[in-house]
Coordinates of N, CA and C in Angstrom, one line a residue:
M1 N 97.5 22.4 -70.0 CA 97.4 23.2 -71.2 C 96.1 22.9 -72.0
A2 N 95.6 23.9 -72.6 CA 94.3 23.8 -73.3 C 94.4 24.5 -74.6
Y3 N 93.8 24.1 -75.7 CA 93.8 24.7 -77.0 C 92.9 26.0 -76.8
D4 N 93.4 27.1 -77.4 CA 92.7 28.4 -77.3 C 92.1 28.8 -78.7
H5 N 92.9 29.0 -79.7 CA 92.4 29.4 -81.0 C 93.4 29.1 -82.1
G6 N 92.9 29.2 -83.3 CA 93.7 29.2 -84.5 C 93.7 30.6 -85.1
A7 N 94.6 30.9 -86.1 CA 94.6 32.2 -86.7 C 94.9 32.1 -88.1
F8 N 94.3 33.0 -88.9 CA 94.6 33.1 -90.3 C 94.8 34.6 -90.7
R9 N 95.7 34.8 -91.6 CA 96.0 36.1 -92.2 C 95.0 36.4 -93.3
V10 N 94.5 37.7 -93.3 CA 93.5 38.0 -94.4 C 93.9 39.3 -95.0
R11 N 93.4 39.6 -96.2 CA 93.7 40.8 -97.0 C 92.9 42.0 -96.5
N12 N 91.6 41.7 -96.2 CA 90.6 42.7 -95.8 C 89.8 42.2 -94.7
L13 N 90.0 42.8 -93.5 CA 89.3 42.3 -92.3 C 87.8 42.3 -92.4
E14 N 87.2 43.4 -92.9 CA 85.8 43.5 -93.0 C 85.2 42.4 -93.9
E15 N 85.8 42.2 -95.1 CA 85.4 41.2 -96.0 C 85.5 39.8 -95.4
A16 N 86.6 39.5 -94.7 CA 86.7 38.2 -94.1 C 85.7 38.0 -93.0
I17 N 85.4 39.0 -92.2 CA 84.4 38.9 -91.2 C 83.0 38.5 -91.8
R18 N 82.7 39.2 -92.9 CA 81.4 38.9 -93.6 C 81.4 37.5 -94.1
F19 N 82.5 37.0 -94.6 CA 82.5 35.6 -95.1 C 82.2 34.6 -94.0
Y20 N 83.0 34.8 -92.9 CA 82.8 33.8 -91.8 C 81.5 33.9 -91.1
T21 N 81.0 35.1 -90.9 CA 79.7 35.3 -90.2 C 78.5 35.0 -91.1
E22 N 78.5 35.5 -92.3 CA 77.3 35.3 -93.2 C 77.2 34.0 -93.9
K23 N 78.4 33.4 -94.2 CA 78.4 32.2 -95.0 C 78.6 30.9 -94.1
L24 N 79.4 31.1 -93.0 CA 79.7 29.9 -92.2 C 79.1 29.9 -90.8
G25 N 78.5 31.0 -90.5 CA 77.8 31.1 -89.2 C 78.6 31.4 -88.0
F26 N 79.8 31.9 -88.1 CA 80.6 32.3 -87.0 C 80.0 33.5 -86.3
K27 N 80.3 33.8 -85.1 CA 79.9 35.0 -84.3 C 81.1 35.8 -84.0
V28 N 81.0 37.1 -84.0 CA 82.1 38.0 -83.6 C 82.2 38.0 -82.1
L29 N 83.4 37.7 -81.5 CA 83.5 37.8 -80.1 C 84.0 39.2 -79.8
F30 N 85.1 39.7 -80.4 CA 85.7 41.0 -80.2 C 86.7 41.3 -81.2
Q31 N 86.9 42.6 -81.4 CA 88.0 43.1 -82.4 C 89.2 43.6 -81.6
V32 N 90.3 43.4 -82.2 CA 91.6 43.9 -81.6 C 92.4 44.7 -82.6
G33 N 93.3 45.5 -82.1 CA 94.1 46.3 -83.1 C 95.3 46.8 -82.3
S34 N 96.4 47.0 -83.0 CA 97.6 47.5 -82.4 C 98.4 48.3 -83.5
E35 N 98.4 49.6 -83.3 CA 99.3 50.4 -84.2 C 100.7 50.0 -84.1
E36 N 101.1 49.7 -82.8 CA 102.5 49.4 -82.5 C 103.0 48.2 -83.3
F37 N 102.1 47.2 -83.4 CA 102.4 45.9 -84.2 C 101.9 46.0 -85.6
G38 N 101.2 47.1 -86.0 CA 100.7 47.2 -87.4 C 99.7 46.2 -87.8
E39 N 98.9 45.8 -86.8 CA 97.9 44.8 -87.1 C 96.5 45.2 -86.6
R40 N 95.5 44.6 -87.2 CA 94.2 44.6 -86.6 C 93.5 43.3 -86.8
G41 N 92.6 42.9 -85.9 CA 92.1 41.6 -86.1 C 90.7 41.4 -85.4
V42 N 90.2 40.2 -85.4 CA 89.0 39.9 -84.8 C 89.0 38.5 -84.3
F43 N 88.4 38.2 -83.2 CA 88.2 36.9 -82.7 C 86.8 36.4 -83.0
L44 N 86.6 35.3 -83.7 CA 85.3 34.7 -84.0 C 85.1 33.4 -83.3
E45 N 83.9 33.0 -83.2 CA 83.6 31.7 -82.5 C 82.5 31.0 -83.2
Y46 N 82.7 29.7 -83.3 CA 81.7 28.8 -83.9 C 81.6 27.5 -83.1
N47 N 80.5 27.4 -82.4 CA 80.3 26.2 -81.6 C 81.4 25.8 -80.7
G48 N 82.0 26.9 -80.0 CA 83.0 26.7 -79.0 C 84.4 26.8 -79.6
A49 N 84.6 26.7 -80.9 CA 85.9 26.9 -81.6 C 86.2 28.3 -81.9
R50 N 87.4 28.8 -81.5 CA 87.7 30.2 -81.7 C 88.7 30.4 -82.9
L51 N 88.5 31.4 -83.7 CA 89.4 31.7 -84.8 C 89.7 33.2 -84.8
E52 N 91.0 33.5 -84.9 CA 91.4 34.9 -85.0 C 91.8 35.2 -86.5
L53 N 91.3 36.3 -87.0 CA 91.7 36.8 -88.3 C 92.5 38.0 -88.2
I54 N 93.6 38.1 -88.9 CA 94.6 39.2 -88.7 C 94.9 39.8 -90.1
E55 N 94.8 41.2 -90.1 CA 95.1 42.0 -91.3 C 96.3 42.9 -90.9
K56 N 97.4 42.8 -91.7 CA 98.5 43.7 -91.5 C 98.1 45.1 -92.0
I57 N 98.3 46.1 -91.2 CA 97.9 47.5 -91.7 C 98.9 48.0 -92.7
G58 N 98.4 48.4 -93.9 CA 99.3 49.1 -94.8 C 100.3 48.1 -95.5
V59 N 100.1 46.8 -95.4 CA 101.0 45.9 -96.0 C 100.2 45.0 -96.9
P60 N 100.4 45.1 -98.2 CA 99.6 44.2 -99.2 C 99.9 42.8 -98.9
Y61 N 98.9 41.9 -99.1 CA 99.0 40.5 -98.8 C 98.4 39.8 -100.0
E62 N 99.3 39.0 -100.7 CA 98.8 38.2 -101.8 C 99.0 36.7 -101.5
P63 N 97.9 36.1 -101.0 CA 98.0 34.7 -100.7 C 98.2 33.8 -101.9
V64 N 98.7 32.6 -101.6 CA 99.0 31.6 -102.6 C 98.0 30.5 -102.5
R65 N 97.6 30.0 -103.7 CA 96.6 29.0 -103.7 C 97.2 27.7 -103.1
P66 N 96.4 27.1 -102.1 CA 96.9 26.0 -101.4 C 97.0 24.7 -102.3
E67 N 97.9 23.8 -101.8 CA 98.1 22.6 -102.5 C 98.0 21.4 -101.5
P68 N 97.7 20.2 -102.0 CA 97.7 19.1 -101.0 C 99.0 19.0 -100.3
P69 N 99.1 18.7 -99.1 CA 98.0 18.1 -98.2 C 97.2 19.2 -97.5
Y70 N 97.1 20.4 -98.0 CA 96.3 21.5 -97.5 C 96.6 21.8 -96.0
C71 N 97.9 21.9 -95.7 CA 98.3 22.3 -94.4 C 99.0 23.6 -94.4
P72 N 98.8 24.5 -93.5 CA 97.9 24.3 -92.3 C 96.4 24.4 -92.7
H73 N 95.6 23.9 -91.9 CA 94.1 24.1 -92.1 C 93.4 24.0 -90.7
L74 N 92.2 24.5 -90.7 CA 91.4 24.4 -89.5 C 90.2 23.5 -89.8
C75 N 90.0 22.5 -88.9 CA 89.0 21.5 -89.1 C 87.9 21.6 -88.1
F76 N 86.6 21.4 -88.7 CA 85.4 21.4 -87.8 C 84.7 20.1 -88.0
E77 N 84.2 19.5 -86.9 CA 83.5 18.3 -87.0 C 82.0 18.6 -87.3
T78 N 81.4 17.7 -88.1 CA 80.0 17.8 -88.4 C 79.5 16.3 -88.4
D79 N 78.2 16.2 -88.4 CA 77.6 14.9 -88.5 C 76.8 14.8 -89.7
D80 N 76.8 15.8 -90.6 CA 76.0 15.7 -91.8 C 76.8 16.4 -93.0
M81 N 77.6 15.6 -93.7 CA 78.4 16.1 -94.8 C 77.6 16.6 -95.9
D82 N 76.4 16.0 -96.2 CA 75.5 16.5 -97.3 C 75.1 17.9 -97.0
A83 N 74.8 18.2 -95.7 CA 74.3 19.5 -95.4 C 75.5 20.5 -95.6
V84 N 76.7 20.1 -95.2 CA 77.9 21.0 -95.4 C 78.1 21.3 -96.8
I85 N 78.0 20.3 -97.7 CA 78.2 20.5 -99.1 C 77.1 21.4 -99.7
R86 N 75.9 21.3 -99.2 CA 74.8 22.2 -99.7 C 75.1 23.6 -99.3
I87 N 75.6 23.8 -98.1 CA 75.9 25.2 -97.6 C 77.0 25.8 -98.4
L88 N 78.1 25.0 -98.7 CA 79.2 25.5 -99.5 C 78.7 25.8 -100.9
Q89 N 77.9 25.0 -101.5 CA 77.4 25.2 -102.9 C 76.5 26.4 -102.9
E90 N 75.6 26.5 -101.9 CA 74.7 27.7 -101.9 C 75.4 29.0 -101.7
N91 N 76.5 29.0 -101.1 CA 77.3 30.2 -100.8 C 78.5 30.4 -101.8
H92 N 78.5 29.5 -102.9 CA 79.5 29.6 -104.0 C 80.9 29.5 -103.4
I93 N 81.1 28.6 -102.5 CA 82.4 28.4 -101.9 C 83.0 27.2 -102.5
E94 N 84.2 27.4 -103.1 CA 84.9 26.3 -103.9 C 85.3 25.2 -103.0
I95 N 85.0 24.0 -103.4 CA 85.5 22.8 -102.7 C 86.9 22.4 -103.3
L96 N 87.9 22.4 -102.5 CA 89.2 22.1 -102.9 C 89.4 20.6 -103.2
D97 N 88.8 19.8 -102.3 CA 89.1 18.4 -102.3 C 88.0 17.7 -101.6
G98 N 87.4 16.6 -102.2 CA 86.4 15.8 -101.4 C 85.0 16.0 -102.0
P99 N 84.1 15.3 -101.3 CA 84.3 14.5 -100.1 C 85.1 13.3 -100.3
N100 N 86.0 13.0 -99.4 CA 86.8 11.8 -99.3 C 86.4 11.0 -98.2
E101 N 86.6 9.7 -98.3 CA 86.2 8.8 -97.2 C 87.1 7.6 -97.0
I102 N 87.3 7.3 -95.8 CA 88.0 6.0 -95.4 C 86.8 5.2 -94.7
P103 N 86.4 4.2 -95.4 CA 85.2 3.4 -94.9 C 85.3 3.1 -93.4
D104 N 84.2 3.2 -92.7 CA 84.1 2.9 -91.3 C 85.0 3.8 -90.4
S105 N 85.5 4.9 -90.9 CA 86.4 5.7 -90.2 C 86.1 7.2 -90.2
E106 N 86.2 7.8 -91.4 CA 86.0 9.2 -91.5 C 85.7 9.6 -92.9
Q107 N 85.0 10.8 -93.0 CA 84.7 11.4 -94.3 C 85.1 12.9 -94.2
W108 N 85.8 13.5 -95.2 CA 86.2 14.9 -95.0 C 86.1 15.6 -96.3
I109 N 86.2 16.9 -96.2 CA 86.1 17.8 -97.3 C 87.0 19.1 -97.0
Y110 N 87.7 19.5 -98.0 CA 88.5 20.8 -97.8 C 87.9 21.9 -98.7
F111 N 87.9 23.1 -98.1 CA 87.5 24.3 -98.9 C 88.4 25.4 -98.4
M112 N 88.2 26.6 -99.0 CA 89.0 27.7 -98.5 C 88.2 29.0 -98.4
D113 N 88.7 29.9 -97.6 CA 88.1 31.2 -97.5 C 88.6 32.1 -98.7
P114 N 88.1 33.4 -98.8 CA 88.5 34.2 -99.9 C 90.0 34.6 -99.9
D115 N 90.7 34.3 -98.7 CA 92.1 34.6 -98.6 C 92.9 33.3 -98.8
M116 N 92.3 32.3 -99.3 CA 92.9 31.0 -99.5 C 93.4 30.3 -98.3
N117 N 92.8 30.6 -97.1 CA 93.0 29.8 -95.9 C 92.2 28.6 -96.0
V118 N 92.8 27.4 -95.7 CA 92.1 26.2 -95.9 C 91.3 25.8 -94.6
L119 N 90.1 25.3 -94.8 CA 89.2 24.8 -93.8 C 88.8 23.4 -94.2
E120 N 88.4 22.6 -93.2 CA 88.0 21.2 -93.4 C 86.8 21.0 -92.6
Y121 N 85.9 20.2 -93.1 CA 84.8 19.6 -92.3 C 85.1 18.1 -92.3
I122 N 84.9 17.5 -91.1 CA 85.1 16.0 -91.0 C 83.9 15.4 -90.3
V123 N 83.5 14.2 -90.8 CA 82.5 13.3 -90.1 C 83.3 12.1 -89.6
W124 N 83.3 11.9 -88.3 CA 83.9 10.7 -87.7 C 82.8 9.6 -87.7
M125 N 83.0 8.5 -88.4 CA 82.1 7.5 -88.6 C 82.2 6.4 -87.5
N126 N 83.3 6.4 -86.8 CA 83.6 5.4 -85.8 C 84.2 6.1 -84.6
R127 N 83.4 6.4 -83.6 CA 83.9 7.1 -82.5 C 85.1 6.5 -81.8
E128 N 85.2 5.2 -81.8 CA 86.3 4.5 -81.1 C 87.6 4.8 -81.8
K129 N 87.6 4.8 -83.2 CA 88.8 5.0 -83.9 C 89.2 6.5 -83.9
S130 N 88.2 7.4 -83.7 CA 88.6 8.9 -83.7 C 89.1 9.3 -82.4
G131 N 88.9 8.6 -81.3 CA 89.3 9.0 -80.0 C 88.2 9.9 -79.4
G132 N 87.1 10.1 -80.0 CA 86.0 10.9 -79.5 C 85.2 10.2 -78.5
N133 N 84.2 11.0 -77.9 CA 83.3 10.4 -76.9 C 82.2 9.7 -77.5

């Protein structure tokens, strides 16, 4: 078994695509849609990680502001938290929590997209503890 993708519901697919591509650097892989299921969506990719965004056709969606522990969320690894914070600030993206740190282990930050889907960036400070290579 292998991980394929995560998915978030969005209010407006075009606006969500702009957020992820213009502000976070994702690339559009392909768009999908099904009148039968009343949905349309897009698959995005960032550095090998795939994300599906789904909009229900004709069904209003009012997301709820997330609360700790910010689950579910999608997490991306970075090696430069300062650069991530700069990108978020330059793009007027609200930081929900962080940066937080467990010394000699990890540093992380939570933020959200315009549809209040939670994303996280993490820096693993000790590869042996993280299980990474």
